[in-house]
Amino acid sequence: MLYSHFCHQILANSPKTKRLVLALSGGLDSRVMLDLLARFISDHRDYCAHAVYVHHGLSTNADTWAQQCVTWAASCGVSCNIERVQCVLGRGISVEQAAREARYQALAKHIQCGDTLLTAQHADDQIETVLLALKRGSGPAGLAAMPVLTTFAAGQHLRPLLTISRTEIEAYGAQHKLQWVEDESNQDQRYDRNFIRHQITPLLNDRWPGIRKAVTRSAHLCGEQEGLLEELLSFHLHQAVQTDGSLLITDNISARLGMALIRQWLKQQAVIMPSLAQLEQIWFNLVQAKNDANPQVCWQQYQLRRYQQQLYLLQQWPDISHWQQTLITNQACQLPQDLGQVCLKETPLATLRPPKADELVSVRFDYSGPEIKPQGRSGKRKFKKLLQEYQVPSWLRRRTPMLFYGEQLVAIAGVFVVEEFVVSATTTTAVQFEWQRL
C-alpha cells in the first residue's frame, strides 16, 4: 500500500525528471523512503537515484550516522554523499531554523537541472507545521504549511509521504525489518516541534482520529487561497518591480494592497518572511516615513531600506568603511562582501589621467577629506552633499568603491571623476576606473 502510494507520487509529479535526490538523515522516515526509492528504481529502470546526508555537527553521533547512511544507501544500490555544514545562529534564529536553512542550502548543490529532491515529511509533520504557524499568528501563507510539490534550486522538491501517517511509516519499517538511527535531540521537548510531537499530537489523534486528513485539507485550501492571491497580484507586482529589483510603492496605494505586494515581492526573493508586526512596521515606519527620512527595518539577516518611493532589500553586511586595497593598473582587484571587482584599465576612450610613479593607488570605501569638484561642475562641494546630488542611496555611500592616488580622492565608480584628475591636452595615455558587480 505504501509503496504503491510512493510510486504514484513519483510518476505523477516527476514524469520528465528521471534523477531523484533523497535527503537521507538515517531516521525512520528517510530510512523507509530509501527502501521505497530502491524498490522504485529497480522497477523503473529509466530513473536513477542519489542520496545526501547533511552533517550538521550538532550531535556527537553524527559521524556514525553519516557512515551508516552511506552503508545503507550502498546496500540499496544508491550513491550517497556526506555534506558538512555549519549552523549560523543569529538574533531571532533558532537552532532548528538554522539547521533547516543549512540543510537545504547543502541539498541545493546536488540538484541539477530538472532533478527532484525527495524529503520524508509526513502527515504528523504537517500537523506540527500548522500548529507552529498558528502559534506565530501566521496567515494563509503560513497555514498552507508544506506543499507536496514546489520548485527548488534547479529542479523541484517533492514530499511523497505528506499524506501518510507516522504510524503507517513505522509499520512499513517493522514489516521490512529496517534499521534506522534515533536522534537523541528528537526527545528534547525544549524544541517546539518536539513538544508538539510528544505532548499535543497524540492527544489530538486520540480525540479526533481524522485530524491528519482535516489538517492536510485545511493546509491545501490555504495554499489554494495563497496561490489565487499571487495570481491576482501578479499584474500589480510586475508593474511595481523596477529594473534594479526594487519595489515602487506609489502614494495612491492602500495599506492592504501595499503590504500584500511587499509580501509577494519578498516571497519572490526567497527570503525568510517578516512577521505581521514587522510587515506593519515596514508599511507605517518605512513606506509612510517622511520624504527626507532615512528609515530602515531589519529582521533576521535582512534589511529593508527606502529611497525615492522604492524599497530595497539588502543583507546586513558588516561595516567596510576602513577596508582598502592597493590597485595595480590593468589588474583586477576583488572587493569584499560580494561587491564584485574593480580595475584601473588603460583605454583610448578614457578621460582619467594615469597615476604618477610616486602615487600609491588604492581602492577604499570612505572619504573624509576636503570639499571636491567633480568633472563638469562649477564649484567644490562637501562629499556628503555630492552623493546626495548624484542620488547615491545612503546605504551605498560606504559600499561604492572609490579610487585614490595617495590620499587624494580621484573617482567614485559609476558616479563621478574629480576634475583635477581629468586628462590634460598634453597627456598621451589615460585610464578608466571600472566596477564589475556580481
C-alpha positions as a Markdown table, in Angstrom:
| # | Residue | x | y | z |
|---|---|---|---|---|
| 1 | Met | 0.0 | 0.0 | 0.0 |
| 2 | Leu | 2.7 | 2.5 | 1.0 |
| 3 | Tyr | 4.9 | 1.5 | -2.0 |
| 4 | Ser | 2.1 | 2.0 | -4.5 |
| 5 | His | 1.3 | 5.4 | -3.0 |
| 6 | Phe | 5.0 | 6.3 | -3.3 |
| 7 | Cys | 5.2 | 5.2 | -6.9 |
| 8 | His | 2.1 | 7.1 | -7.8 |
| 9 | Gln | 3.5 | 10.3 | -6.3 |
| 10 | Ile | 6.8 | 10.0 | -8.1 |
| 11 | Leu | 5.2 | 9.1 | -11.5 |
| 12 | Ala | 2.5 | 11.8 | -11.2 |
| 13 | Asn | 4.8 | 14.6 | -10.1 |
| 14 | Ser | 8.1 | 13.9 | -11.8 |
| 15 | Pro | 7.3 | 12.3 | -15.2 |
| 16 | Lys | 10.0 | 14.2 | -17.0 |
| 17 | Thr | 12.7 | 14.3 | -14.3 |
| 18 | Lys | 14.4 | 11.0 | -14.0 |
| 19 | Arg | 17.0 | 11.8 | -11.4 |
| 20 | Leu | 15.8 | 11.6 | -7.8 |
| 21 | Val | 17.8 | 13.0 | -4.9 |
| 22 | Leu | 16.9 | 11.8 | -1.4 |
| 23 | Ala | 17.6 | 13.8 | 1.7 |
| 24 | Leu | 18.8 | 10.9 | 3.9 |
| 25 | Ser | 19.1 | 11.6 | 7.7 |
| 26 | Gly | 19.1 | 8.0 | 8.7 |
| 27 | Gly | 15.9 | 8.4 | 10.9 |
| 28 | Leu | 12.9 | 6.2 | 10.5 |
| 29 | Asp | 11.1 | 8.4 | 7.9 |
| 30 | Ser | 14.0 | 8.9 | 5.4 |
| 31 | Arg | 15.2 | 5.3 | 6.0 |
| 32 | Val | 11.8 | 4.0 | 4.9 |
| 33 | Met | 11.9 | 6.3 | 1.9 |
| 34 | Leu | 15.4 | 5.0 | 1.0 |
| 35 | Asp | 13.9 | 1.5 | 0.9 |
| 36 | Leu | 10.9 | 2.7 | -1.2 |
| 37 | Leu | 13.2 | 4.5 | -3.5 |
| 38 | Ala | 15.4 | 1.4 | -4.0 |
| 39 | Arg | 12.4 | -0.6 | -5.0 |
| 40 | Phe | 11.1 | 2.1 | -7.3 |
| 41 | Ile | 14.3 | 2.5 | -9.3 |
| 42 | Ser | 14.5 | -1.3 | -9.5 |
| 43 | Asp | 11.0 | -1.4 | -11.1 |
| 44 | His | 11.5 | 1.8 | -13.2 |
| 45 | Arg | 14.9 | 1.5 | -14.9 |
| 46 | Asp | 14.7 | 4.8 | -16.6 |
| 47 | Tyr | 15.0 | 6.5 | -13.2 |
| 48 | Cys | 18.2 | 6.9 | -11.1 |
| 49 | Ala | 18.7 | 7.9 | -7.5 |
| 50 | His | 21.2 | 9.6 | -5.3 |
| 51 | Ala | 21.2 | 10.3 | -1.5 |
| 52 | Val | 22.7 | 13.1 | 0.5 |
| 53 | Tyr | 23.4 | 13.1 | 4.2 |
| 54 | Val | 23.7 | 16.6 | 5.7 |
| 55 | His | 26.2 | 16.6 | 8.7 |
| 56 | His | 25.2 | 19.5 | 10.9 |
| 57 | Gly | 27.8 | 18.7 | 13.6 |
| 58 | Leu | 25.2 | 19.2 | 16.3 |
| 59 | Ser | 25.5 | 15.6 | 17.7 |
| 60 | Thr | 28.5 | 13.6 | 18.8 |
| 61 | Asn | 26.9 | 10.7 | 16.9 |
| 62 | Ala | 26.7 | 12.5 | 13.6 |
| 63 | Asp | 29.8 | 10.8 | 12.2 |
| 64 | Thr | 28.4 | 7.4 | 13.0 |
| 65 | Trp | 25.1 | 8.3 | 11.4 |
| 66 | Ala | 26.7 | 9.6 | 8.3 |
| 67 | Gln | 28.7 | 6.4 | 7.7 |
| 68 | Gln | 25.6 | 4.3 | 8.5 |
| 69 | Cys | 23.6 | 6.2 | 5.8 |
| 70 | Val | 26.4 | 5.6 | 3.3 |
| 71 | Thr | 26.3 | 1.9 | 4.1 |
| 72 | Trp | 22.5 | 1.6 | 3.9 |
| 73 | Ala | 22.4 | 3.6 | 0.6 |
| 74 | Ala | 25.1 | 1.3 | -0.9 |
| 75 | Ser | 23.2 | -1.8 | 0.1 |
| 76 | Cys | 20.2 | -0.3 | -1.8 |
| 77 | Gly | 22.3 | 0.4 | -4.9 |
| 78 | Val | 22.1 | 4.2 | -4.3 |
| 79 | Ser | 25.2 | 6.5 | -4.2 |
| 80 | Cys | 25.4 | 8.8 | -1.2 |
| 81 | Asn | 27.3 | 12.0 | -0.4 |
| 82 | Ile | 28.0 | 13.5 | 3.0 |
| 83 | Glu | 27.6 | 17.3 | 3.2 |
| 84 | Arg | 29.2 | 19.0 | 6.2 |
| 85 | Val | 27.6 | 22.3 | 7.2 |
| 86 | Gln | 27.7 | 24.9 | 9.9 |
| 87 | Cys | 24.6 | 26.2 | 11.5 |
| 88 | Val | 24.8 | 30.0 | 11.6 |
| 89 | Leu | 22.9 | 31.3 | 14.6 |
| 90 | Gly | 21.8 | 34.9 | 15.0 |
| 91 | Arg | 19.3 | 37.2 | 16.6 |
| 92 | Gly | 15.9 | 35.6 | 16.4 |
| 93 | Ile | 17.2 | 32.5 | 14.6 |
| 94 | Ser | 16.6 | 29.2 | 16.5 |
| 95 | Val | 18.8 | 26.1 | 16.2 |
| 96 | Glu | 16.0 | 24.3 | 14.3 |
| 97 | Gln | 15.7 | 27.1 | 11.8 |
| 98 | Ala | 19.5 | 27.5 | 11.3 |
| 99 | Ala | 19.8 | 23.7 | 10.8 |
| 100 | Arg | 17.0 | 23.7 | 8.3 |
| 101 | Glu | 18.4 | 26.6 | 6.3 |
| 102 | Ala | 21.9 | 25.0 | 6.2 |
| 103 | Arg | 20.4 | 21.6 | 5.2 |
| 104 | Tyr | 18.5 | 23.0 | 2.2 |
| 105 | Gln | 21.5 | 25.1 | 1.1 |
| 106 | Ala | 23.6 | 21.9 | 1.1 |
| 107 | Leu | 20.9 | 19.9 | -0.7 |
| 108 | Ala | 20.5 | 22.5 | -3.4 |
| 109 | Lys | 24.1 | 21.9 | -4.5 |
| 110 | His | 23.1 | 18.4 | -5.6 |
| 111 | Ile | 20.0 | 19.4 | -7.6 |
| 112 | Gln | 20.9 | 19.5 | -11.3 |
| 113 | Cys | 18.5 | 21.0 | -13.9 |
| 114 | Gly | 15.2 | 19.1 | -13.7 |
| 115 | Asp | 16.1 | 16.9 | -10.7 |
| 116 | Thr | 13.6 | 16.1 | -8.0 |
| 117 | Leu | 14.6 | 16.4 | -4.3 |
| 118 | Leu | 12.7 | 13.9 | -2.1 |
| 119 | Thr | 12.2 | 14.6 | 1.6 |
| 120 | Ala | 10.3 | 12.3 | 4.0 |
| 121 | Gln | 7.9 | 14.7 | 5.8 |
| 122 | His | 4.6 | 13.0 | 6.6 |
| 123 | Ala | 1.1 | 13.9 | 7.9 |
| 124 | Asp | 2.1 | 14.2 | 11.5 |
| 125 | Asp | 4.9 | 16.6 | 10.5 |
| 126 | Gln | 2.2 | 18.6 | 8.7 |
| 127 | Ile | 0.1 | 18.9 | 11.9 |
| 128 | Glu | 3.2 | 20.2 | 13.7 |
| 129 | Thr | 3.9 | 22.8 | 11.0 |
| 130 | Val | 0.4 | 24.1 | 11.0 |
| 131 | Leu | 0.3 | 24.3 | 14.8 |
| 132 | Leu | 3.6 | 26.2 | 14.8 |
| 133 | Ala | 2.2 | 28.6 | 12.2 |
| 134 | Leu | -0.8 | 29.2 | 14.4 |
| 135 | Lys | 1.5 | 29.8 | 17.4 |
| 136 | Arg | 3.3 | 32.5 | 15.3 |
| 137 | Gly | -0.1 | 34.0 | 14.2 |
| 138 | Ser | 0.5 | 33.2 | 10.5 |
| 139 | Gly | -1.9 | 34.0 | 7.8 |
| 140 | Pro | -2.9 | 31.7 | 4.8 |
| 141 | Ala | 0.7 | 31.5 | 3.5 |
| 142 | Gly | 2.0 | 30.1 | 6.8 |
| 143 | Leu | -1.1 | 27.9 | 7.4 |
| 144 | Ala | -0.6 | 26.4 | 3.9 |
| 145 | Ala | 2.4 | 24.7 | 5.7 |
| 146 | Met | 4.3 | 22.3 | 3.5 |
| 147 | Pro | 3.2 | 21.7 | -0.1 |
| 148 | Val | 3.5 | 18.3 | -1.7 |
| 149 | Leu | 5.4 | 19.8 | -4.7 |
| 150 | Thr | 7.3 | 23.0 | -5.1 |
| 151 | Thr | 10.2 | 24.4 | -7.2 |
| 152 | Phe | 13.6 | 24.0 | -5.6 |
| 153 | Ala | 17.0 | 25.1 | -6.8 |
| 154 | Ala | 17.4 | 24.0 | -10.4 |
| 155 | Gly | 14.6 | 21.4 | -10.1 |
| 156 | Gln | 11.7 | 20.6 | -7.8 |
| 157 | His | 11.0 | 19.4 | -4.2 |
| 158 | Leu | 8.6 | 16.6 | -3.7 |
| 159 | Arg | 7.2 | 15.3 | -0.4 |
| 160 | Pro | 5.6 | 12.0 | -1.5 |
| 161 | Leu | 4.6 | 10.8 | 2.1 |
| 162 | Leu | 3.0 | 14.1 | 3.2 |
| 163 | Thr | -0.5 | 12.5 | 3.5 |
| 164 | Ile | 0.8 | 9.3 | 5.2 |
| 165 | Ser | 0.8 | 9.0 | 9.0 |
| 166 | Arg | 3.8 | 8.2 | 11.0 |
| 167 | Thr | 2.1 | 5.0 | 12.2 |
| 168 | Glu | 1.9 | 3.7 | 8.6 |
| 169 | Ile | 5.6 | 4.5 | 8.2 |
| 170 | Glu | 6.5 | 2.7 | 11.4 |
| 171 | Ala | 4.5 | -0.3 | 10.3 |
| 172 | Tyr | 6.4 | -0.4 | 7.0 |
| 173 | Gly | 9.8 | -0.2 | 8.8 |
| 174 | Ala | 8.8 | -3.0 | 11.1 |
| 175 | Gln | 7.4 | -5.2 | 8.3 |
| 176 | His | 10.6 | -4.9 | 6.2 |
| 177 | Lys | 12.9 | -5.3 | 9.3 |
| 178 | Leu | 14.6 | -2.0 | 8.6 |
| 179 | Gln | 17.2 | -0.4 | 10.8 |
| 180 | Trp | 17.4 | 3.4 | 11.5 |
| 181 | Val | 19.1 | 5.8 | 13.8 |
| 182 | Glu | 17.5 | 7.6 | 16.7 |
| 183 | Asp | 18.5 | 11.2 | 17.1 |
| 184 | Glu | 18.6 | 12.0 | 20.8 |
| 185 | Ser | 17.5 | 15.6 | 20.1 |
| 186 | Asn | 14.1 | 14.3 | 19.0 |
| 187 | Gln | 13.3 | 13.7 | 22.6 |
| 188 | Asp | 14.2 | 17.2 | 23.8 |
| 189 | Gln | 10.9 | 19.0 | 24.4 |
| 190 | Arg | 12.6 | 22.3 | 24.7 |
| 191 | Tyr | 12.2 | 22.4 | 21.0 |
| 192 | Asp | 8.7 | 23.5 | 20.0 |
| 193 | Arg | 8.3 | 20.8 | 17.3 |
| 194 | Asn | 9.3 | 18.0 | 19.7 |
| 195 | Phe | 6.9 | 19.4 | 22.4 |
| 196 | Ile | 4.0 | 19.3 | 19.9 |
| 197 | Arg | 5.1 | 15.8 | 18.7 |
| 198 | His | 5.2 | 14.2 | 22.1 |
| 199 | Gln | 2.5 | 16.2 | 24.0 |
| 200 | Ile | 0.0 | 17.6 | 21.6 |
| 201 | Thr | -0.4 | 15.5 | 18.5 |
| 202 | Pro | -1.1 | 12.2 | 20.4 |
| 203 | Leu | -4.0 | 13.9 | 22.3 |
| 204 | Leu | -5.4 | 15.3 | 19.0 |
| 205 | Asn | -5.2 | 12.0 | 17.3 |
| 206 | Asp | -6.9 | 10.2 | 20.2 |
| 207 | Arg | -9.7 | 12.8 | 20.4 |
| 208 | Trp | -10.1 | 13.2 | 16.6 |
| 209 | Pro | -8.7 | 10.2 | 14.6 |
| 210 | Gly | -9.4 | 12.1 | 11.4 |
| 211 | Ile | -7.3 | 15.2 | 12.4 |
| 212 | Arg | -4.4 | 14.4 | 10.0 |
| 213 | Lys | -6.7 | 14.4 | 7.0 |
| 214 | Ala | -8.5 | 17.5 | 8.2 |
| 215 | Val | -5.3 | 19.5 | 8.8 |
| 216 | Thr | -3.9 | 18.3 | 5.4 |
| 217 | Arg | -7.2 | 19.5 | 3.7 |
| 218 | Ser | -7.1 | 22.9 | 5.5 |
| 219 | Ala | -3.4 | 23.4 | 4.6 |
| 220 | His | -4.2 | 22.6 | 1.0 |
| 221 | Leu | -7.1 | 25.1 | 1.0 |
| 222 | Cys | -4.9 | 27.8 | 2.5 |
| 223 | Gly | -2.3 | 27.1 | -0.2 |
| 224 | Glu | -5.0 | 27.4 | -2.9 |
| 225 | Gln | -6.0 | 30.8 | -1.5 |
| 226 | Glu | -2.4 | 32.0 | -1.4 |
| 227 | Gly | -1.9 | 30.8 | -5.0 |
| 228 | Leu | -5.1 | 32.7 | -6.0 |
| 229 | Leu | -3.8 | 35.9 | -4.3 |
| 230 | Glu | -0.4 | 35.6 | -6.1 |
| 231 | Glu | -2.3 | 35.3 | -9.4 |
| 232 | Leu | -4.5 | 38.3 | -8.8 |
| 233 | Leu | -1.5 | 40.4 | -7.6 |
| 234 | Ser | 0.8 | 39.3 | -10.5 |
| 235 | Phe | 0.0 | 42.3 | -12.7 |
| 236 | His | 0.4 | 44.9 | -9.9 |
| 237 | Leu | 3.6 | 43.3 | -8.9 |
| 238 | His | 5.0 | 43.3 | -12.4 |
| 239 | Gln | 4.3 | 47.0 | -12.7 |
| 240 | Ala | 5.8 | 47.7 | -9.2 |
| 241 | Val | 9.1 | 45.8 | -9.6 |
| 242 | Gln | 11.8 | 48.1 | -11.1 |
| 243 | Thr | 14.7 | 47.1 | -13.4 |
| 244 | Asp | 17.1 | 47.1 | -10.4 |
| 245 | Gly | 14.9 | 44.7 | -8.4 |
| 246 | Ser | 13.5 | 47.4 | -6.1 |
| 247 | Leu | 9.7 | 47.7 | -5.4 |
| 248 | Leu | 8.0 | 51.0 | -6.2 |
| 249 | Ile | 5.2 | 51.9 | -3.8 |
| 250 | Thr | 3.1 | 54.8 | -5.1 |
| 251 | Asp | 1.2 | 57.3 | -2.9 |
| 252 | Asn | -2.3 | 56.2 | -4.0 |
| 253 | Ile | -1.9 | 52.6 | -2.9 |
| 254 | Ser | -3.9 | 51.3 | 0.1 |
| 255 | Ala | -2.1 | 49.8 | 3.1 |
| 256 | Arg | -3.8 | 46.4 | 2.5 |
| 257 | Leu | -2.7 | 46.2 | -1.2 |
| 258 | Gly | 0.7 | 47.7 | -0.4 |
| 259 | Met | 1.5 | 45.1 | 2.3 |
| 260 | Ala | 0.3 | 42.3 | 0.1 |
| 261 | Leu | 2.6 | 43.5 | -2.7 |
| 262 | Ile | 5.6 | 43.7 | -0.3 |
| 263 | Arg | 4.9 | 40.1 | 0.9 |
| 264 | Gln | 4.8 | 38.8 | -2.7 |
| 265 | Trp | 7.9 | 40.7 | -3.6 |
| 266 | Leu | 9.8 | 39.3 | -0.7 |
| 267 | Lys | 8.5 | 35.8 | -1.4 |
| 268 | Gln | 9.9 | 36.1 | -5.0 |
| 269 | Gln | 13.3 | 36.7 | -3.5 |
| 270 | Ala | 13.1 | 33.6 | -1.3 |
| 271 | Val | 13.8 | 35.4 | 2.0 |
| 272 | Ile | 12.5 | 34.5 | 5.5 |
| 273 | Met | 9.2 | 36.3 | 5.6 |
| 274 | Pro | 8.8 | 39.1 | 8.2 |
| 275 | Ser | 6.1 | 38.7 | 10.9 |
| 276 | Leu | 2.8 | 40.6 | 10.7 |
| 277 | Ala | 4.2 | 43.1 | 13.2 |
| 278 | Gln | 7.4 | 43.5 | 11.1 |
| 279 | Leu | 5.3 | 43.9 | 8.0 |
| 280 | Glu | 3.2 | 46.6 | 9.6 |
| 281 | Gln | 6.4 | 48.3 | 10.7 |
| 282 | Ile | 7.7 | 48.2 | 7.1 |
| 283 | Trp | 4.5 | 49.9 | 5.9 |
| 284 | Phe | 4.0 | 52.5 | 8.6 |
| 285 | Asn | 7.6 | 53.3 | 9.6 |
| 286 | Leu | 9.3 | 52.8 | 6.2 |
| 287 | Val | 6.9 | 53.3 | 3.4 |
| 288 | Gln | 4.9 | 56.1 | 5.2 |
| 289 | Ala | 8.0 | 57.9 | 6.6 |
| 290 | Lys | 8.7 | 61.5 | 5.6 |
| 291 | Asn | 10.5 | 62.1 | 2.3 |
| 292 | Asp | 13.6 | 63.4 | 4.0 |
| 293 | Ala | 13.8 | 60.5 | 6.4 |
| 294 | Asn | 16.3 | 57.6 | 6.1 |
| 295 | Pro | 14.3 | 54.7 | 7.6 |
| 296 | Gln | 15.1 | 51.0 | 7.7 |
| 297 | Val | 13.6 | 47.8 | 9.1 |
| 298 | Cys | 15.7 | 44.8 | 10.0 |
| 299 | Trp | 14.8 | 41.2 | 10.6 |
| 300 | Gln | 16.9 | 38.0 | 10.6 |
| 301 | Gln | 19.9 | 38.8 | 8.3 |
| 302 | Tyr | 17.9 | 41.2 | 6.1 |
| 303 | Gln | 17.4 | 44.9 | 5.9 |
| 304 | Leu | 14.8 | 46.9 | 4.0 |
| 305 | Arg | 15.5 | 50.5 | 3.0 |
| 306 | Arg | 13.5 | 53.1 | 1.2 |
| 307 | Tyr | 14.8 | 55.6 | -1.4 |
| 308 | Gln | 12.6 | 57.8 | -3.6 |
| 309 | Gln | 9.4 | 55.7 | -3.0 |
| 310 | Gln | 11.3 | 52.5 | -3.8 |
| 311 | Leu | 12.0 | 49.7 | -1.4 |
| 312 | Tyr | 15.4 | 47.9 | -1.5 |
| 313 | Leu | 16.1 | 44.5 | 0.1 |
| 314 | Leu | 19.6 | 44.3 | 1.5 |
| 315 | Gln | 21.7 | 42.0 | 3.6 |
| 316 | Gln | 23.1 | 43.3 | 6.8 |
| 317 | Trp | 26.7 | 43.4 | 6.0 |
| 318 | Pro | 29.5 | 44.3 | 8.5 |
| 319 | Asp | 31.0 | 47.8 | 8.1 |
| 320 | Ile | 33.8 | 48.0 | 5.4 |
| 321 | Ser | 34.5 | 51.8 | 5.6 |
| 322 | His | 38.0 | 51.1 | 6.8 |
| 323 | Trp | 38.8 | 48.5 | 4.1 |
| 324 | Gln | 41.4 | 49.4 | 1.5 |
| 325 | Gln | 43.5 | 47.6 | -1.1 |
| 326 | Thr | 46.4 | 48.6 | -3.4 |
| 327 | Leu | 45.4 | 48.7 | -7.1 |
| 328 | Ile | 47.7 | 47.9 | -10.0 |
| 329 | Thr | 46.9 | 49.3 | -13.4 |
| 330 | Asn | 45.3 | 46.6 | -15.7 |
| 331 | Gln | 44.9 | 44.1 | -12.8 |
| 332 | Ala | 41.5 | 43.3 | -11.3 |
| 333 | Cys | 41.0 | 43.9 | -7.6 |
| 334 | Gln | 38.5 | 41.7 | -5.8 |
| 335 | Leu | 36.2 | 43.6 | -3.5 |
| 336 | Pro | 34.8 | 42.3 | -0.2 |
| 337 | Gln | 31.2 | 41.1 | 0.6 |
| 338 | Asp | 30.2 | 40.0 | -3.0 |
| 339 | Leu | 30.7 | 43.6 | -4.3 |
| 340 | Gly | 32.5 | 42.3 | -7.4 |
| 341 | Gln | 35.8 | 43.7 | -8.7 |
| 342 | Val | 37.4 | 46.9 | -9.9 |
| 343 | Cys | 40.1 | 47.6 | -12.4 |
| 344 | Leu | 42.1 | 50.7 | -13.4 |
| 345 | Lys | 42.3 | 50.0 | -17.1 |
| 346 | Glu | 44.2 | 51.7 | -19.9 |
| 347 | Thr | 41.9 | 52.5 | -22.8 |
| 348 | Pro | 41.9 | 55.1 | -25.6 |
| 349 | Leu | 38.4 | 56.4 | -24.7 |
| 350 | Ala | 39.3 | 57.1 | -21.0 |
| 351 | Thr | 39.4 | 60.6 | -19.5 |
| 352 | Leu | 41.3 | 59.9 | -16.3 |
| 353 | Arg | 45.0 | 60.6 | -16.0 |
| 354 | Pro | 47.1 | 57.6 | -15.0 |
| 355 | Pro | 48.9 | 57.6 | -11.6 |
| 356 | Lys | 52.3 | 59.1 | -11.4 |
| 357 | Ala | 55.3 | 56.9 | -10.4 |
| 358 | Asp | 55.3 | 58.1 | -6.8 |
| 359 | Glu | 51.5 | 57.9 | -6.3 |
| 360 | Leu | 50.2 | 54.8 | -4.4 |
| 361 | Val | 47.0 | 53.7 | -6.0 |
| 362 | Ser | 44.3 | 52.3 | -3.7 |
| 363 | Val | 40.6 | 51.3 | -3.5 |
| 364 | Arg | 38.6 | 52.4 | -0.5 |
| 365 | Phe | 35.0 | 52.8 | 0.7 |
| 366 | Asp | 35.2 | 56.0 | 2.7 |
| 367 | Tyr | 36.3 | 59.6 | 2.3 |
| 368 | Ser | 36.6 | 62.3 | 5.0 |
| 369 | Gly | 38.8 | 64.9 | 3.2 |
| 370 | Pro | 38.1 | 68.5 | 2.0 |
| 371 | Glu | 35.5 | 69.6 | -0.5 |
| 372 | Ile | 35.9 | 68.3 | -4.0 |
| 373 | Lys | 34.9 | 69.3 | -7.5 |
| 374 | Pro | 33.6 | 66.6 | -9.9 |
| 375 | Gln | 34.3 | 66.9 | -13.6 |
| 376 | Gly | 31.9 | 69.4 | -15.3 |
| 377 | Arg | 30.8 | 71.1 | -12.0 |
| 378 | Ser | 31.2 | 74.8 | -11.4 |
| 379 | Gly | 32.5 | 74.6 | -7.9 |
| 380 | Lys | 33.5 | 72.4 | -5.0 |
| 381 | Arg | 31.0 | 70.8 | -2.6 |
| 382 | Lys | 31.1 | 68.7 | 0.5 |
| 383 | Phe | 31.4 | 65.0 | -0.2 |
| 384 | Lys | 28.1 | 64.1 | 1.5 |
| 385 | Lys | 26.2 | 66.8 | -0.4 |
| 386 | Leu | 27.6 | 65.5 | -3.7 |
| 387 | Leu | 26.5 | 61.9 | -3.0 |
| 388 | Gln | 23.0 | 63.3 | -2.3 |
| 389 | Glu | 23.0 | 65.3 | -5.5 |
| 390 | Tyr | 24.2 | 62.3 | -7.5 |
| 391 | Gln | 21.4 | 60.3 | -6.0 |
| 392 | Val | 23.5 | 57.7 | -4.3 |
| 393 | Pro | 21.3 | 55.9 | -1.7 |
| 394 | Ser | 22.6 | 56.3 | 1.9 |
| 395 | Trp | 23.3 | 52.6 | 2.3 |
| 396 | Leu | 25.5 | 52.6 | -0.8 |
| 397 | Arg | 27.7 | 55.5 | 0.2 |
| 398 | Arg | 30.1 | 53.3 | 2.1 |
| 399 | Arg | 29.7 | 50.4 | -0.3 |
| 400 | Thr | 30.7 | 52.1 | -3.6 |
| 401 | Pro | 34.4 | 51.7 | -4.4 |
| 402 | Met | 36.5 | 54.9 | -4.5 |
| 403 | Leu | 39.8 | 55.4 | -6.3 |
| 404 | Phe | 42.6 | 57.2 | -4.5 |
| 405 | Tyr | 46.0 | 58.4 | -5.7 |
| 406 | Gly | 47.9 | 58.7 | -2.4 |
| 407 | Glu | 45.4 | 60.4 | -0.1 |
| 408 | Gln | 43.6 | 62.2 | -2.8 |
| 409 | Leu | 40.2 | 61.1 | -4.0 |
| 410 | Val | 40.3 | 60.5 | -7.8 |
| 411 | Ala | 36.9 | 59.0 | -8.7 |
| 412 | Ile | 33.9 | 57.1 | -7.4 |
| 413 | Ala | 33.0 | 54.1 | -9.5 |
| 414 | Gly | 30.0 | 54.9 | -11.7 |
| 415 | Val | 29.4 | 58.3 | -10.1 |
| 416 | Phe | 32.0 | 60.9 | -11.0 |
| 417 | Val | 35.6 | 61.7 | -11.6 |
| 418 | Val | 37.3 | 64.5 | -9.7 |
| 419 | Glu | 38.1 | 67.5 | -12.1 |
| 420 | Glu | 41.8 | 67.8 | -11.3 |
| 421 | Phe | 42.5 | 64.2 | -12.4 |
| 422 | Val | 40.9 | 64.5 | -15.8 |
| 423 | Val | 43.5 | 64.1 | -18.6 |
| 424 | Ser | 45.0 | 67.3 | -20.0 |
| 425 | Ala | 45.7 | 68.1 | -23.6 |
| 426 | Thr | 49.3 | 67.0 | -23.3 |
| 427 | Thr | 48.6 | 63.6 | -21.8 |
| 428 | Thr | 49.2 | 60.7 | -24.2 |
| 429 | Thr | 47.7 | 57.9 | -22.1 |
| 430 | Ala | 44.5 | 57.7 | -20.0 |
| 431 | Val | 42.8 | 55.2 | -17.7 |
| 432 | Gln | 39.3 | 54.2 | -16.7 |
| 433 | Phe | 38.1 | 53.1 | -13.3 |
| 434 | Glu | 35.7 | 50.2 | -13.9 |
| 435 | Trp | 33.5 | 48.4 | -11.4 |
| 436 | Gln | 32.1 | 45.0 | -12.4 |
| 437 | Arg | 29.4 | 44.0 | -9.9 |
| 438 | Leu | 28.3 | 40.4 | -9.2 |
